[in-house]
Amino acid sequence: MASAPYTSGSDTTAYAMSGDDIELGKKTANVTITSCDSLQRPVLGRRKTSGMVGETITDHKLGYEGEEDALTKVGNFLWKIHGASIITRYALYVIPVAALLSVPVVLTATIYSDSRAGDIRLLGLFVWIEVLWVGLWICKLVATALPIVFQAACGVISTGIRKYSLVLMALEIPVSFFLWSIMAWATSHMICAFDSCGDKDSWLATLKTAFKALIIVAAIFLAEKTFVQLISINYHRKQYDEKIRESKKLIRLLDMLYDASRTIFPEYCREFQDEDADIQGNTLTDVRRKMAQAGVQTKVIDNMGRVRDKVTAAFGVMASDITGKQVFNSTAAHSIVVEALETERASKALARRLWLSFVGEGREVLYQSDLVEVLGQQHSDAAEEIFHALDRDANGDVSLEEMEMLVVNVGHERHNRAASMQDISQAIGVLDSLLSVLVLVAVAFIYATFFSPAFAAKTTQLWTTCCIYLFVKHPYDVGDRVDINAVELVVERISLMYSVFRRVDNDKTVQIPHNVANTLWIENVSRSKQMKERLSINVAATTSMEDVLALRNELNKFVAAPENKRDFMPELDIELRNLNDLDKLELRVEIRHKSNFANEQLRNARRNKFMVELLAATRRVPIEPPGGSAPALGDPANPAYSVAVSNQEAESFRSKHTTETEAKRLFPSGSGLSMFMPEAVSSTMQNPAAAMMAGVMGRRNGSVTEGRRSVDDIAPRRM
């Protein structure tokens, strides 16, 4: 049967296979394609219900006008190699460049065998460069396999650890860079494999030093990216885990439906030309429609978006292999679906394409059997999952309005969730940028340290001291009340090399370097718990013990009062500290606060309250100040006067006072040592010289006979 190209009309388009076929509107692929004006398209299914995906595309490419995108034999061969495995794909990238790099290796090994860079043959240098290129892709392969190994190994221990394999996937490039830097330094000795190296000051020593520094730089870069990824994944896992899972599930199902849809009806076919233009964001859609209505040929404009996508996808294949991520892959179903969900117009176009592709011919709703028929019995479970996700009202069918509402809602929820996550994402991005700047600064210091021994010696000690002080000891935070060398300070700002304080007494700003502060005593008041305060007062020497105990009871009543028990602890004590010159007593009152002294205003208020009560309590007892509280001699309350007496009366009063004073003594004046130690003194005081000799002889013999102690042995006891 001779075939003829199909014709285009406003009502019906079909392959001219035979007269009967044309009249019936059928073709040999068992699919009827009904085309009408886009503005009056009926909402009926377009899929012939007697075949699956594999059967509907066996003989012809349906509904596509134009040349087929076919690969040549060489293209098919390369594509098979590219898609065989990741190893063959990497080999496709490594081998061509390695072949080019082998050219200087061969030349320096044969024709230019005497070529040197200083004292080193160039052959070893080019061999090392070849090793670096191959090792780069080996490290890339190891970094790619690392998440799989981690997930398999840690999944045996705990399934909750598997989620951190996502962090390793995101860190593929930093891990590759870190491994490659180690490999580059470890293989640098290959430069000298074909000749003896020169002195240590040659360019080779400089190169090795640079790669040593590169290892540390790569480690810092990896640590920074790991820190950011852990923050990001933990926050988003706690906040949006369920919503993200549901959204990914629906988008995955839409991806499967779109793949099956474009298998039955290829992209930009006549049936879905308008929908595909809306779905894939062709900015010339409106222009093409107006030109088509005017009867102008629009084939070039129709293909502009496809050419753009193909070029982008070509670059994306290699970029995806290098970065390990899907980038620039504009032809993938997932990329097309995600892009369509960005706008309501594209979402509705996607919903119409999917629904019209699967609904049986002449039907107005989608059934689960339609999905099973298209996907095949082997995918019945997937078809059931997809249908349950689409049939939100659980009535057993899905209409076009339901399909459009579902797809549009998926796009809206995705957009709203992205908007809600924007703030934290921006914060994490700012943190990443800030840490990247710090990494750059660290890179400069690292290379300066490696290439300048003097700078390394000075900065290592300084940085070590400051880092230990700031990150290990960390004696204070911003806003803390601290005492440094008995000076009361408040921490205003903490930098890497110094801290800025504000003095409490006069509000002056003080800056102290960390290497200096590391040698000082720092008392952190803010980090302290309940603190106590000691107050010293001097009282009259005539103050009795009963008066001191009475003062303590009065103060205990004060701290236990309901209005004061929130400010002071119930433990209060008074201690006799000093007798001075027997003219006054020094008492120390110890009061315990229920908080520390970080709040200076609160501390002053409590202290003032207690000081007023202390003064009032001493007056209530009463306790006299040093010298007594009587008015001064000559005061009207204590007038001075004189009385004239005779000499006989004066002698009598003086003798009486002496007798009374002597009677008050514990031991009368003139008493000998016999009153204290009669037995020890009775024999020794009779002959002091003999006692001294006996004492000396006793010390030499190691003992002194009882009753023969010298005056020197007795004197300390008397004191």
mmCIF file of N, CA, C and O in Angstrom, residues 332-400:
data_model
loop_
_atom_site.group_PDB
_atom_site.id
_atom_site.type_symbol
_atom_site.label_atom_id
_atom_site.label_comp_id
_atom_site.label_asym_id
_atom_site.label_seq_id
_atom_site.Cartn_x
_atom_site.Cartn_y
_atom_site.Cartn_z
ATOM 1 N N ALA A 332 15.556 16.835 29.781
ATOM 2 C CA ALA A 332 15.110 15.831 30.741
ATOM 3 C C ALA A 332 13.682 16.135 31.166
ATOM 4 O O ALA A 332 13.267 17.289 31.271
ATOM 5 N N ALA A 333 12.930 15.081 31.431
ATOM 6 C CA ALA A 333 11.531 15.254 31.826
ATOM 7 C C ALA A 333 11.415 16.055 33.113
ATOM 8 O O ALA A 333 10.527 16.908 33.253
ATOM 9 N N HIS A 334 12.312 15.798 34.052
ATOM 10 C CA HIS A 334 12.244 16.511 35.328
ATOM 11 C C HIS A 334 12.465 18.007 35.127
ATOM 12 O O HIS A 334 11.751 18.834 35.717
ATOM 13 N N SER A 335 13.435 18.365 34.297
ATOM 14 C CA SER A 335 13.697 19.786 34.049
ATOM 15 C C SER A 335 12.499 20.461 33.392
ATOM 16 O O SER A 335 12.139 21.589 33.735
ATOM 17 N N ILE A 336 11.863 19.774 32.454
ATOM 18 C CA ILE A 336 10.710 20.351 31.760
ATOM 19 C C ILE A 336 9.530 20.508 32.718
ATOM 20 O O ILE A 336 8.848 21.542 32.735
ATOM 21 N N VAL A 337 9.279 19.506 33.552
ATOM 22 C CA VAL A 337 8.164 19.572 34.495
ATOM 23 C C VAL A 337 8.378 20.675 35.522
ATOM 24 O O VAL A 337 7.467 21.466 35.818
ATOM 25 N N VAL A 338 9.585 20.752 36.077
ATOM 26 C CA VAL A 338 9.875 21.781 37.072
ATOM 27 C C VAL A 338 9.749 23.174 36.471
ATOM 28 O O VAL A 338 9.215 24.100 37.097
ATOM 29 N N GLU A 339 10.218 23.336 35.251
ATOM 30 C CA GLU A 339 10.091 24.634 34.593
ATOM 31 C C GLU A 339 8.628 24.979 34.322
ATOM 32 O O GLU A 339 8.212 26.133 34.462
ATOM 33 N N ALA A 340 7.825 23.985 33.959
ATOM 34 C CA ALA A 340 6.408 24.239 33.697
ATOM 35 C C ALA A 340 5.661 24.630 34.962
ATOM 36 O O ALA A 340 4.700 25.403 34.913
ATOM 37 N N LEU A 341 6.082 24.114 36.114
ATOM 38 C CA LEU A 341 5.411 24.434 37.374
ATOM 39 C C LEU A 341 5.676 25.854 37.844
ATOM 40 O O LEU A 341 5.051 26.304 38.819
ATOM 41 N N GLU A 342 6.561 26.569 37.179
ATOM 42 C CA GLU A 342 6.886 27.922 37.599
ATOM 43 C C GLU A 342 5.748 28.896 37.322
ATOM 44 O O GLU A 342 5.579 29.874 38.046
ATOM 45 N N THR A 343 4.960 28.670 36.274
ATOM 46 C CA THR A 343 3.876 29.586 35.919
ATOM 47 C C THR A 343 2.568 28.817 35.828
ATOM 48 O O THR A 343 2.546 27.609 35.551
ATOM 49 N N GLU A 344 1.466 29.511 36.048
ATOM 50 C CA GLU A 344 0.154 28.881 35.988
ATOM 51 C C GLU A 344 -0.196 28.469 34.563
ATOM 52 O O GLU A 344 -0.808 27.421 34.341
ATOM 53 N N ARG A 345 0.180 29.284 33.583
ATOM 54 C CA ARG A 345 -0.117 28.964 32.187
ATOM 55 C C ARG A 345 0.579 27.683 31.751
ATOM 56 O O ARG A 345 -0.031 26.791 31.144
ATOM 57 N N ALA A 346 1.858 27.550 32.098
ATOM 58 C CA ALA A 346 2.592 26.339 31.739
ATOM 59 C C ALA A 346 2.080 25.131 32.515
ATOM 60 O O ALA A 346 2.051 24.011 31.993
ATOM 61 N N SER A 347 1.652 25.344 33.756
ATOM 62 C CA SER A 347 1.122 24.236 34.548
ATOM 63 C C SER A 347 -0.167 23.695 33.936
ATOM 64 O O SER A 347 -0.376 22.477 33.856
ATOM 65 N N LYS A 348 -1.036 24.595 33.508
ATOM 66 C CA LYS A 348 -2.271 24.139 32.870
ATOM 67 C C LYS A 348 -1.980 23.433 31.545
ATOM 68 O O LYS A 348 -2.635 22.433 31.200
ATOM 69 N N ALA A 349 -0.992 23.954 30.796
ATOM 70 C CA ALA A 349 -0.627 23.288 29.541
ATOM 71 C C ALA A 349 -0.080 21.894 29.797
ATOM 72 O O ALA A 349 -0.383 20.937 29.062
ATOM 73 N N LEU A 350 0.725 21.751 30.843
ATOM 74 C CA LEU A 350 1.248 20.434 31.193
ATOM 75 C C LEU A 350 0.118 19.496 31.593
ATOM 76 O O LEU A 350 0.095 18.314 31.199
ATOM 77 N N ALA A 351 -0.825 19.996 32.381
ATOM 78 C CA ALA A 351 -1.952 19.161 32.793
ATOM 79 C C ALA A 351 -2.775 18.723 31.586
ATOM 80 O O ALA A 351 -3.198 17.555 31.499
ATOM 81 N N ARG A 352 -3.027 19.634 30.649
ATOM 82 C CA ARG A 352 -3.791 19.265 29.460
ATOM 83 C C ARG A 352 -3.059 18.222 28.630
ATOM 84 O O ARG A 352 -3.670 17.268 28.143
ATOM 85 N N ARG A 353 -1.753 18.383 28.473
ATOM 86 C CA ARG A 353 -0.996 17.411 27.671
ATOM 87 C C ARG A 353 -1.050 16.022 28.299
ATOM 88 O O ARG A 353 -1.259 15.013 27.614
ATOM 89 N N LEU A 354 -0.844 15.962 29.598
ATOM 90 C CA LEU A 354 -0.847 14.666 30.262
ATOM 91 C C LEU A 354 -2.232 14.032 30.209
ATOM 92 O O LEU A 354 -2.377 12.843 29.901
ATOM 93 N N TRP A 355 -3.250 14.807 30.518
ATOM 94 C CA TRP A 355 -4.605 14.251 30.570
ATOM 95 C C TRP A 355 -5.062 13.800 29.189
ATOM 96 O O TRP A 355 -5.588 12.697 29.033
ATOM 97 N N LEU A 356 -4.859 14.632 28.161
ATOM 98 C CA LEU A 356 -5.290 14.288 26.811
ATOM 99 C C LEU A 356 -4.491 13.125 26.231
ATOM 100 O O LEU A 356 -4.965 12.414 25.341
ATOM 101 N N SER A 357 -3.264 12.924 26.729
ATOM 102 C CA SER A 357 -2.438 11.828 26.222
ATOM 103 C C SER A 357 -2.894 10.475 26.737
ATOM 104 O O SER A 357 -2.724 9.460 26.057
ATOM 105 N N PHE A 358 -3.457 10.435 27.941
ATOM 106 C CA PHE A 358 -3.774 9.158 28.567
ATOM 107 C C PHE A 358 -5.257 8.802 28.500
ATOM 108 O O PHE A 358 -5.610 7.628 28.587
ATOM 109 N N VAL A 359 -6.114 9.791 28.407
ATOM 110 C CA VAL A 359 -7.549 9.500 28.387
ATOM 111 C C VAL A 359 -7.893 8.780 27.086
ATOM 112 O O VAL A 359 -7.429 9.156 26.001
ATOM 113 N N GLY A 360 -8.706 7.752 27.195
ATOM 114 C CA GLY A 360 -9.100 6.985 26.025
ATOM 115 C C GLY A 360 -9.888 7.831 25.036
ATOM 116 O O GLY A 360 -10.518 8.840 25.382
ATOM 117 N N GLU A 361 -9.876 7.408 23.804
ATOM 118 C CA GLU A 361 -10.518 8.153 22.722
ATOM 119 C C GLU A 361 -12.019 8.274 22.981
ATOM 120 O O GLU A 361 -12.713 7.292 23.248
ATOM 121 N N GLY A 362 -12.502 9.511 22.922
ATOM 122 C CA GLY A 362 -13.920 9.769 23.108
ATOM 123 C C GLY A 362 -14.364 9.853 24.550
ATOM 124 O O GLY A 362 -15.545 10.099 24.814
ATOM 125 N N ARG A 363 -13.483 9.640 25.523
ATOM 126 C CA ARG A 363 -13.857 9.702 26.930
ATOM 127 C C ARG A 363 -13.620 11.101 27.495
ATOM 128 O O ARG A 363 -12.838 11.872 26.972
ATOM 129 N N GLU A 364 -14.259 11.383 28.622
ATOM 130 C CA GLU A 364 -14.146 12.684 29.247
ATOM 131 C C GLU A 364 -13.446 12.629 30.598
ATOM 132 O O GLU A 364 -13.246 13.665 31.225
ATOM 133 N N VAL A 365 -13.081 11.464 31.072
ATOM 134 C CA VAL A 365 -12.392 11.305 32.356
ATOM 135 C C VAL A 365 -11.281 10.269 32.195
ATOM 136 O O VAL A 365 -11.296 9.457 31.258
ATOM 137 N N LEU A 366 -10.349 10.312 33.148
ATOM 138 C CA LEU A 366 -9.219 9.384 33.157
ATOM 139 C C LEU A 366 -9.461 8.308 34.203
ATOM 140 O O LEU A 366 -9.808 8.610 35.352
ATOM 141 N N TYR A 367 -9.244 7.044 33.810
ATOM 142 C CA TYR A 367 -9.406 5.923 34.725
ATOM 143 C C TYR A 367 -8.046 5.279 34.987
ATOM 144 O O TYR A 367 -7.091 5.470 34.237
ATOM 145 N N GLN A 368 -8.006 4.487 36.049
ATOM 146 C CA GLN A 368 -6.769 3.779 36.377
ATOM 147 C C GLN A 368 -6.411 2.785 35.289
ATOM 148 O O GLN A 368 -5.236 2.549 35.007
ATOM 149 N N SER A 369 -7.397 2.218 34.649
ATOM 150 C CA SER A 369 -7.138 1.266 33.570
ATOM 151 C C SER A 369 -6.421 1.931 32.398
ATOM 152 O O SER A 369 -5.636 1.279 31.695
ATOM 153 N N ASP A 370 -6.654 3.239 32.185
ATOM 154 C CA ASP A 370 -5.942 3.948 31.122
ATOM 155 C C ASP A 370 -4.447 3.986 31.404
ATOM 156 O O ASP A 370 -3.623 3.766 30.509
ATOM 157 N N LEU A 371 -4.096 4.235 32.639
ATOM 158 C CA LEU A 371 -2.672 4.284 33.000
ATOM 159 C C LEU A 371 -2.038 2.903 32.892
ATOM 160 O O LEU A 371 -0.900 2.769 32.431
ATOM 161 N N VAL A 372 -2.773 1.876 33.335
ATOM 162 C CA VAL A 372 -2.229 0.521 33.244
ATOM 163 C C VAL A 372 -2.044 0.128 31.786
ATOM 164 O O VAL A 372 -1.054 -0.514 31.412
ATOM 165 N N GLU A 373 -2.988 0.519 30.936
ATOM 166 C CA GLU A 373 -2.901 0.166 29.524
ATOM 167 C C GLU A 373 -1.705 0.823 28.855
ATOM 168 O O GLU A 373 -1.033 0.208 28.019
ATOM 169 N N VAL A 374 -1.406 2.061 29.242
ATOM 170 C CA VAL A 374 -0.286 2.780 28.625
ATOM 171 C C VAL A 374 1.044 2.298 29.190
ATOM 172 O O VAL A 374 1.990 2.015 28.446
ATOM 173 N N LEU A 375 1.128 2.199 30.506
ATOM 174 C CA LEU A 375 2.408 1.845 31.129
ATOM 175 C C LEU A 375 2.695 0.356 31.058
ATOM 176 O O LEU A 375 3.858 -0.051 31.132
ATOM 177 N N GLY A 376 1.682 -0.445 30.925
ATOM 178 C CA GLY A 376 1.887 -1.885 30.861
ATOM 179 C C GLY A 376 1.585 -2.554 32.180
ATOM 180 O O GLY A 376 1.637 -1.945 33.258
ATOM 181 N N GLN A 377 1.251 -3.848 32.110
ATOM 182 C CA GLN A 377 0.923 -4.602 33.318
ATOM 183 C C GLN A 377 2.099 -4.704 34.278
ATOM 184 O O GLN A 377 1.917 -4.817 35.485
ATOM 185 N N GLN A 378 3.310 -4.692 33.723
ATOM 186 C CA GLN A 378 4.477 -4.792 34.603
ATOM 187 C C GLN A 378 4.644 -3.553 35.482
ATOM 188 O O GLN A 378 5.373 -3.582 36.468
ATOM 189 N N HIS A 379 3.967 -2.465 35.115
ATOM 190 C CA HIS A 379 4.034 -1.235 35.904
ATOM 191 C C HIS A 379 2.677 -0.916 36.520
ATOM 192 O O HIS A 379 2.330 0.255 36.703
ATOM 193 N N SER A 380 1.928 -1.926 36.855
ATOM 194 C CA SER A 380 0.597 -1.696 37.426
ATOM 195 C C SER A 380 0.669 -1.034 38.797
ATOM 196 O O SER A 380 -0.192 -0.217 39.150
ATOM 197 N N ASP A 381 1.693 -1.371 39.577
ATOM 198 C CA ASP A 381 1.838 -0.738 40.893
ATOM 199 C C ASP A 381 2.104 0.754 40.749
ATOM 200 O O ASP A 381 1.530 1.579 41.478
ATOM 201 N N ALA A 382 2.979 1.109 39.799
ATOM 202 C CA ALA A 382 3.248 2.524 39.568
ATOM 203 C C ALA A 382 2.010 3.236 39.054
ATOM 204 O O ALA A 382 1.724 4.384 39.438
ATOM 205 N N ALA A 383 1.233 2.565 38.196
ATOM 206 C CA ALA A 383 -0.002 3.166 37.686
ATOM 207 C C ALA A 383 -1.001 3.400 38.807
ATOM 208 O O ALA A 383 -1.680 4.434 38.857
ATOM 209 N N GLU A 384 -1.099 2.451 39.735
ATOM 210 C CA GLU A 384 -2.014 2.617 40.866
ATOM 211 C C GLU A 384 -1.580 3.780 41.760
ATOM 212 O O GLU A 384 -2.406 4.585 42.212
ATOM 213 N N GLU A 385 -0.265 3.890 42.006
ATOM 214 C CA GLU A 385 0.237 4.989 42.821
ATOM 215 C C GLU A 385 -0.036 6.330 42.156
ATOM 216 O O GLU A 385 -0.455 7.296 42.814
ATOM 217 N N ILE A 386 0.180 6.400 40.856
ATOM 218 C CA ILE A 386 -0.054 7.651 40.136
ATOM 219 C C ILE A 386 -1.531 8.032 40.178
ATOM 220 O O ILE A 386 -1.889 9.185 40.425
ATOM 221 N N PHE A 387 -2.409 7.051 39.956
ATOM 222 C CA PHE A 387 -3.837 7.359 39.918
ATOM 223 C C PHE A 387 -4.342 7.815 41.285
ATOM 224 O O PHE A 387 -5.150 8.744 41.380
ATOM 225 N N HIS A 388 -3.886 7.178 42.359
ATOM 226 C CA HIS A 388 -4.315 7.597 43.696
ATOM 227 C C HIS A 388 -3.819 9.008 44.012
ATOM 228 O O HIS A 388 -4.506 9.763 44.716
ATOM 229 N N ALA A 389 -2.639 9.364 43.496
ATOM 230 C CA ALA A 389 -2.142 10.719 43.710
ATOM 231 C C ALA A 389 -2.961 11.745 42.932
ATOM 232 O O ALA A 389 -3.164 12.870 43.400
ATOM 233 N N LEU A 390 -3.457 11.342 41.741
ATOM 234 C CA LEU A 390 -4.253 12.268 40.926
ATOM 235 C C LEU A 390 -5.692 12.353 41.407
ATOM 236 O O LEU A 390 -6.301 13.426 41.366
ATOM 237 N N ASP A 391 -6.242 11.255 41.860
ATOM 238 C CA ASP A 391 -7.649 11.213 42.266
ATOM 239 C C ASP A 391 -7.766 11.651 43.720
ATOM 240 O O ASP A 391 -7.901 10.835 44.634
ATOM 241 N N ARG A 392 -7.751 12.952 43.931
ATOM 242 C CA ARG A 392 -7.778 13.466 45.291
ATOM 243 C C ARG A 392 -9.138 13.270 45.961
ATOM 244 O O ARG A 392 -9.208 13.131 47.181
ATOM 245 N N ASP A 393 -10.214 13.304 45.197
ATOM 246 C CA ASP A 393 -11.535 13.136 45.799
ATOM 247 C C ASP A 393 -11.960 11.678 45.884
ATOM 248 O O ASP A 393 -13.065 11.369 46.359
ATOM 249 N N ALA A 394 -11.122 10.760 45.400
ATOM 250 C CA ALA A 394 -11.355 9.309 45.518
ATOM 251 C C ALA A 394 -12.700 8.881 44.939
ATOM 252 O O ALA A 394 -13.392 8.021 45.485
ATOM 253 N N ASN A 395 -13.080 9.452 43.798
ATOM 254 C CA ASN A 395 -14.332 9.052 43.144
ATOM 255 C C ASN A 395 -14.110 8.075 41.998
ATOM 256 O O ASN A 395 -15.036 7.719 41.276
ATOM 257 N N GLY A 396 -12.878 7.652 41.766
ATOM 258 C CA GLY A 396 -12.598 6.640 40.775
ATOM 259 C C GLY A 396 -12.245 7.149 39.404
ATOM 260 O O GLY A 396 -11.938 6.350 38.514
ATOM 261 N N ASP A 397 -12.259 8.465 39.176
ATOM 262 C CA ASP A 397 -11.861 9.018 37.885
ATOM 263 C C ASP A 397 -11.267 10.405 38.097
ATOM 264 O O ASP A 397 -11.415 11.010 39.170
ATOM 265 N N VAL A 398 -10.585 10.877 37.057
ATOM 266 C CA VAL A 398 -9.925 12.179 37.113
ATOM 267 C C VAL A 398 -10.360 12.973 35.890
ATOM 268 O O VAL A 398 -10.135 12.538 34.748
ATOM 269 N N SER A 399 -10.981 14.127 36.126
ATOM 270 C CA SER A 399 -11.397 14.989 35.029
ATOM 271 C C SER A 399 -10.270 15.946 34.676
ATOM 272 O O SER A 399 -9.257 16.058 35.384
ATOM 273 N N LEU A 400 -10.470 16.660 33.568
ATOM 274 C CA LEU A 400 -9.456 17.630 33.147
ATOM 275 C C LEU A 400 -9.324 18.755 34.152
ATOM 276 O O LEU A 400 -8.212 19.221 34.429
#
